[in-house]
């Protein structure tokens, strides 16, 4: 089981809960986590989050996610919440914070 905690930020108060499937965006929607979403397709970069803990619980980024991340000049600790997926069978805490 993966527990997701999205830390408080200028985007809103912290939220924590269980990741029920592989898609991080489903947690964001269900928990009303403070991560803004726009395109939901990995191209606009609105949903950029910094992974504070548990990066190993996410599958490697797709080519599109990596390209968008590079366009913003972000390093490997930044992921796109709309397209990031959990690894199968992962267990632990995934701690994130939305970027401005
Ligand atoms: S919402 Fe556009 S890249 Fe995630």
mmCIF file with all atom_site columns, N, CA and C in Angstrom, residues 67-75:
data_model
loop_
_atom_site.group_PDB
_atom_site.id
_atom_site.type_symbol
_atom_site.label_atom_id
_atom_site.label_alt_id
_atom_site.label_comp_id
_atom_site.label_asym_id
_atom_site.label_entity_id
_atom_site.label_seq_id
_atom_site.pdbx_PDB_ins_code
_atom_site.Cartn_x
_atom_site.Cartn_y
_atom_site.Cartn_z
_atom_site.occupancy
_atom_site.B_iso_or_equiv
_atom_site.pdbx_formal_charge
_atom_site.auth_seq_id
_atom_site.auth_comp_id
_atom_site.auth_asym_id
_atom_site.auth_atom_id
_atom_site.pdbx_PDB_model_num
ATOM 1  N N  . UNK A 1 67 ? 10.219 15.066 -21.144 1.00 0.00 ? 67 UNK A N  1
ATOM 2  C CA . UNK A 1 67 ? 10.398 16.219 -22.035 1.00 0.00 ? 67 UNK A CA 1
ATOM 3  C C  . UNK A 1 67 ? 9.818  17.484 -21.410 1.00 0.00 ? 67 UNK A C  1
ATOM 4  N N  . UNK A 1 68 ? 8.617  17.373 -20.839 1.00 0.00 ? 68 UNK A N  1
ATOM 5  C CA . UNK A 1 68 ? 7.993  18.537 -20.212 1.00 0.00 ? 68 UNK A CA 1
ATOM 6  C C  . UNK A 1 68 ? 8.814  18.991 -19.015 1.00 0.00 ? 68 UNK A C  1
ATOM 7  N N  . UNK A 1 69 ? 9.253  18.054 -18.246 1.00 0.00 ? 69 UNK A N  1
ATOM 8  C CA . UNK A 1 69 ? 10.078 18.391 -17.072 1.00 0.00 ? 69 UNK A CA 1
ATOM 9  C C  . UNK A 1 69 ? 11.348 19.122 -17.508 1.00 0.00 ? 69 UNK A C  1
ATOM 10 N N  . UNK A 1 70 ? 11.973 18.645 -18.555 1.00 0.00 ? 70 UNK A N  1
ATOM 11 C CA . UNK A 1 70 ? 13.193 19.284 -19.045 1.00 0.00 ? 70 UNK A CA 1
ATOM 12 C C  . UNK A 1 70 ? 12.903 20.690 -19.550 1.00 0.00 ? 70 UNK A C  1
ATOM 13 N N  . UNK A 1 71 ? 11.753 20.863 -20.191 1.00 0.00 ? 71 UNK A N  1
ATOM 14 C CA . UNK A 1 71 ? 11.397 22.179 -20.709 1.00 0.00 ? 71 UNK A CA 1
ATOM 15 C C  . UNK A 1 71 ? 11.317 23.207 -19.578 1.00 0.00 ? 71 UNK A C  1
ATOM 16 N N  . UNK A 1 72 ? 10.858 22.756 -18.411 1.00 0.00 ? 72 UNK A N  1
ATOM 17 C CA . UNK A 1 72 ? 10.784 23.638 -17.243 1.00 0.00 ? 72 UNK A CA 1
ATOM 18 C C  . UNK A 1 72 ? 12.117 23.714 -16.503 1.00 0.00 ? 72 UNK A C  1
ATOM 19 N N  . UNK A 1 73 ? 13.095 22.968 -16.941 1.00 0.00 ? 73 UNK A N  1
ATOM 20 C CA . UNK A 1 73 ? 14.405 22.994 -16.303 1.00 0.00 ? 73 UNK A CA 1
ATOM 21 C C  . UNK A 1 73 ? 14.442 22.296 -14.966 1.00 0.00 ? 73 UNK A C  1
ATOM 22 N N  . UNK A 1 74 ? 13.519 21.376 -14.770 1.00 0.00 ? 74 UNK A N  1
ATOM 23 C CA . UNK A 1 74 ? 13.431 20.666 -13.493 1.00 0.00 ? 74 UNK A CA 1
ATOM 24 C C  . UNK A 1 74 ? 14.278 19.404 -13.509 1.00 0.00 ? 74 UNK A C  1
ATOM 25 N N  . UNK A 1 75 ? 14.710 18.991 -12.339 1.00 0.00 ? 75 UNK A N  1
ATOM 26 C CA . UNK A 1 75 ? 15.510 17.795 -12.194 1.00 0.00 ? 75 UNK A CA 1
ATOM 27 C C  . UNK A 1 75 ? 14.656 16.567 -11.943 1.00 0.00 ? 75 UNK A C  1
#
